[in-house]
Coordinates of C-alpha atoms in Angstrom, one line a residue:
M3 CA 66.6 31.2 171.2
A4 CA 68.0 31.7 167.4
S5 CA 68.3 35.5 166.7
S6 CA 69.6 37.4 163.6
F7 CA 71.3 40.4 164.0
A8 CA 73.1 43.4 161.1
T9 CA 75.7 45.3 163.0
M10 CA 77.4 48.5 160.8
S11 CA 80.6 49.0 161.0
S12 CA 83.5 49.8 159.4
V13 CA 85.5 46.7 159.4
G14 CA 85.1 43.2 157.4
Y15 CA 82.4 40.5 157.6
F16 CA 82.4 37.8 160.0
T17 CA 79.9 35.8 161.4
L18 CA 79.4 35.3 165.2
S19 CA 77.8 31.9 166.7
G20 CA 76.0 31.7 170.0
S21 CA 72.6 31.0 172.1
H22 CA 72.5 34.5 173.6
T23 CA 71.2 38.0 171.7
M24 CA 74.5 40.7 171.3
D25 CA 74.6 44.1 170.7
K26 CA 77.4 45.5 171.4
K27 CA 79.3 48.7 170.3
F28 CA 82.7 47.7 169.1
L29 CA 85.8 50.7 170.2
G30 CA 89.2 50.5 168.4
S31 CA 92.3 52.8 168.9
S32 CA 92.6 53.3 165.5
R33 CA 89.5 52.7 164.1
R34 CA 86.5 54.2 165.3
L35 CA 83.2 51.9 164.4
S36 CA 80.0 53.0 164.7
S37 CA 76.9 49.5 165.5
F38 CA 73.2 49.1 166.1
A39 CA 71.7 46.3 165.5
S40 CA 68.2 44.3 165.2
I41 CA 66.2 41.5 165.5
S42 CA 65.4 40.4 162.1
S43 CA 64.1 36.4 162.4
N44 CA 63.7 35.1 166.1
S45 CA 62.5 30.7 166.5
F46 CA 63.1 28.7 169.7
G47 CA 65.0 25.6 169.7
G48 CA 68.6 25.1 169.4
G49 CA 70.4 27.2 166.3
K50 CA 73.2 29.7 164.8
Q51 CA 72.7 33.3 166.1
N52 CA 74.7 35.8 163.4
V53 CA 76.0 38.7 163.2
I54 CA 76.4 40.7 160.4
L55 CA 79.1 43.7 160.6
Q56 CA 79.2 45.6 157.7
K57 CA 81.9 48.7 156.5
K58 CA 80.4 52.1 156.4
C59 CA 82.2 54.6 154.8
S60 CA 82.9 58.5 155.3
P61 CA 84.0 60.1 151.5
R62 CA 85.7 63.4 152.0
V63 CA 85.7 65.6 148.7
R64 CA 88.8 67.9 148.7
A65 CA 89.3 70.8 146.3
M66 CA 92.9 71.9 144.8
A67 CA 93.9 74.5 147.8
K68 CA 94.2 78.4 146.3
E69 CA 98.3 80.0 146.1
L70 CA 97.2 83.3 147.3
Y71 CA 99.6 86.1 146.2
F72 CA 100.0 90.4 148.5
N73 CA 102.0 93.4 147.0
K74 CA 103.2 93.7 150.4
D75 CA 106.2 94.6 148.7
G76 CA 106.0 94.7 145.1
S77 CA 106.8 91.4 144.5
A78 CA 103.4 90.8 142.2
I79 CA 103.6 93.1 140.1
K80 CA 107.5 92.9 138.7
K81 CA 106.3 89.4 138.5
L82 CA 103.4 90.3 136.0
Q83 CA 105.5 93.0 134.4
T84 CA 107.8 90.2 133.9
G85 CA 105.8 87.9 132.4
G86 CA 104.3 90.2 130.0
N87 CA 107.7 91.2 128.7
K88 CA 108.8 87.1 128.2
L89 CA 106.0 87.4 125.6
A90 CA 106.0 91.2 124.6
D91 CA 110.1 89.9 123.7
L92 CA 108.8 86.6 121.9
V93 CA 106.2 88.3 119.6
G94 CA 107.6 91.6 118.9
V95 CA 110.9 90.7 117.2
T96 CA 108.0 89.3 114.4
L97 CA 106.5 93.3 113.9
G98 CA 106.7 95.3 110.5
P99 CA 108.4 94.4 106.9
K100 CA 111.6 93.6 108.8
G101 CA 110.2 91.1 111.7
R102 CA 112.1 88.2 112.0
N103 CA 110.3 84.2 112.6
V104 CA 109.0 82.7 116.3
V105 CA 109.4 78.9 116.8
L106 CA 106.5 78.2 119.3
E107 CA 105.9 74.9 119.9
S108 CA 102.4 73.7 119.5
K109 CA 99.7 72.2 121.4
Y110 CA 96.3 70.6 120.9
G111 CA 96.3 72.4 117.7
K112 CA 97.0 76.3 119.3
R113 CA 100.3 78.1 119.8
V114 CA 100.0 79.0 123.2
V115 CA 102.6 80.4 125.5
E116 CA 102.5 78.8 128.9
L117 CA 105.5 80.3 131.5
E118 CA 106.2 77.6 134.4
D119 CA 105.7 80.0 137.4
P120 CA 101.9 81.0 137.5
V121 CA 101.7 84.8 138.6
E122 CA 103.9 85.4 135.2
N123 CA 102.0 83.0 133.0
I124 CA 99.1 85.7 135.0
G125 CA 100.8 88.7 133.6
A126 CA 101.0 86.9 129.8
R127 CA 97.5 86.0 129.7
L128 CA 96.8 89.3 130.2
V129 CA 99.3 91.4 127.5
R130 CA 97.8 88.1 125.3
Q131 CA 94.4 89.4 125.9
A132 CA 94.9 92.5 124.5
A133 CA 96.5 90.7 121.2
S134 CA 93.0 88.7 120.8
K135 CA 90.8 91.4 122.0
T136 CA 92.6 93.5 119.2
N137 CA 92.1 91.1 116.7
D138 CA 88.2 90.4 117.3
L139 CA 88.3 94.2 116.7
A140 CA 90.3 94.9 114.0
G141 CA 91.6 91.5 112.4
D142 CA 95.0 92.3 111.8
G143 CA 97.4 94.5 114.6
T144 CA 98.0 91.8 117.3
T145 CA 101.5 92.3 117.6
T146 CA 101.5 96.4 117.5
S147 CA 99.2 95.6 120.8
V148 CA 101.1 93.0 122.6
V149 CA 104.5 95.9 122.2
L150 CA 101.9 98.5 122.6
A151 CA 100.7 96.9 126.2
Q152 CA 104.2 96.5 126.9
G153 CA 104.9 100.3 127.0
L154 CA 101.3 100.8 129.2
I155 CA 102.1 98.6 131.9
T156 CA 106.7 99.5 132.3
E157 CA 105.1 103.3 132.4
G158 CA 102.2 102.9 134.3
I159 CA 104.4 101.0 136.7
K160 CA 107.1 103.6 137.2
V161 CA 104.1 106.0 137.8
V162 CA 101.6 104.0 140.4
A163 CA 106.0 103.4 142.9
A164 CA 106.2 107.1 142.5
G165 CA 102.6 107.6 144.2
A166 CA 100.2 108.2 141.4
N167 CA 96.4 107.3 141.4
P168 CA 96.0 103.7 139.3
V169 CA 92.5 105.3 138.9
Q170 CA 93.0 107.9 138.0
I171 CA 95.4 106.8 135.6
T172 CA 92.9 103.8 134.2
R173 CA 90.8 106.9 133.1
G174 CA 93.8 109.0 131.7
I175 CA 94.1 106.2 129.7
E176 CA 90.8 105.5 128.6
N177 CA 90.3 109.4 127.3
A178 CA 93.2 109.1 125.2
T179 CA 92.3 106.4 123.6
K180 CA 89.4 107.6 122.4
A181 CA 91.4 111.0 121.3
L182 CA 93.6 109.0 119.7
V183 CA 91.3 106.8 117.8
A184 CA 89.3 110.1 116.4
E185 CA 92.7 111.4 115.8
L186 CA 93.1 108.1 112.9
K187 CA 90.0 107.8 111.3
L188 CA 90.9 111.6 109.9
M189 CA 94.6 110.3 109.3
S190 CA 93.6 107.6 107.4
K191 CA 91.9 106.8 104.4
E192 CA 90.5 104.4 102.2
V193 CA 93.1 101.2 100.3
E194 CA 92.2 101.6 96.7
D195 CA 91.5 98.0 94.4
S196 CA 95.4 98.1 93.1
E197 CA 96.7 98.8 95.9
L198 CA 94.8 95.2 98.3
A199 CA 98.4 93.3 96.7
D200 CA 100.7 95.7 98.5
V201 CA 98.5 95.4 101.3
A202 CA 97.8 90.9 100.8
A203 CA 101.7 91.0 100.0
V204 CA 103.1 92.1 103.2
S205 CA 100.7 90.8 105.4
A206 CA 101.9 87.1 103.9
G207 CA 105.5 88.1 104.3
N208 CA 106.2 90.0 101.5
N209 CA 104.8 87.0 99.6
Y210 CA 104.0 88.8 96.1
E211 CA 103.0 85.6 94.9
V212 CA 100.7 85.4 97.6
G213 CA 99.8 88.8 97.5
Y214 CA 98.7 89.5 94.2
M215 CA 96.5 85.5 94.8
I216 CA 94.3 87.2 97.5
A217 CA 93.7 90.2 95.9
E218 CA 92.3 89.0 93.1
A219 CA 90.1 87.0 95.3
M220 CA 88.5 90.0 96.7
S221 CA 88.2 91.3 93.5
K222 CA 85.7 88.8 92.6
V223 CA 84.3 88.4 96.3
G224 CA 84.1 92.5 96.9
R225 CA 85.1 94.0 100.5
K226 CA 82.3 92.0 102.6
G227 CA 83.4 88.8 100.3
V228 CA 84.0 86.2 102.2
V229 CA 87.6 84.0 101.3
T230 CA 88.1 80.7 101.5
L231 CA 91.1 78.3 101.3
E232 CA 91.0 75.1 100.7
E233 CA 94.2 72.1 100.5

């Protein structure tokens, strides 16, 4: 009598010869083996009995652990402020007509400041987000927004440490912002076509040659036109 048994386990393959029926559970000290036997064919007479052990895998998926920081002793807020100050001190020197140049490493075509400390890097990202929103709304003023964000963070941390309510501070900043924007609109004046060259020259690093080129292009396409530069 010959029988073929297929047995699942976590060891390799091996063949067993004999003339009797087997159905065993194999146990190891370092591995857990699960097995089952099923008769696939029966025949009478002399023959071989095949027992096939196949490897059974149980994959495990592990997610990356998140680091949690609690502001129990004020260390998390200090690190956030440190990261924001590092970015603001770097970008702030470029502010205004007398601003200086800053050399940044470019990765993947983008000039992004990444800090080694994860909490400080979050603080830098918060300040960078303020600059990005300003650029989306106004098209300029990113350096000014970074410097203002640094000042707001510094003074906000001081008053919070003195016992002020952070929610009330946020609402006060929002109300003051609305009042300042309304006042600035009353003080502002429309730029004349003759002044476009001066404005463009300041944006181009006091390069009046580039400023005149931009002013000439804007005069041809209009205030709402689009100027495309090609090399």
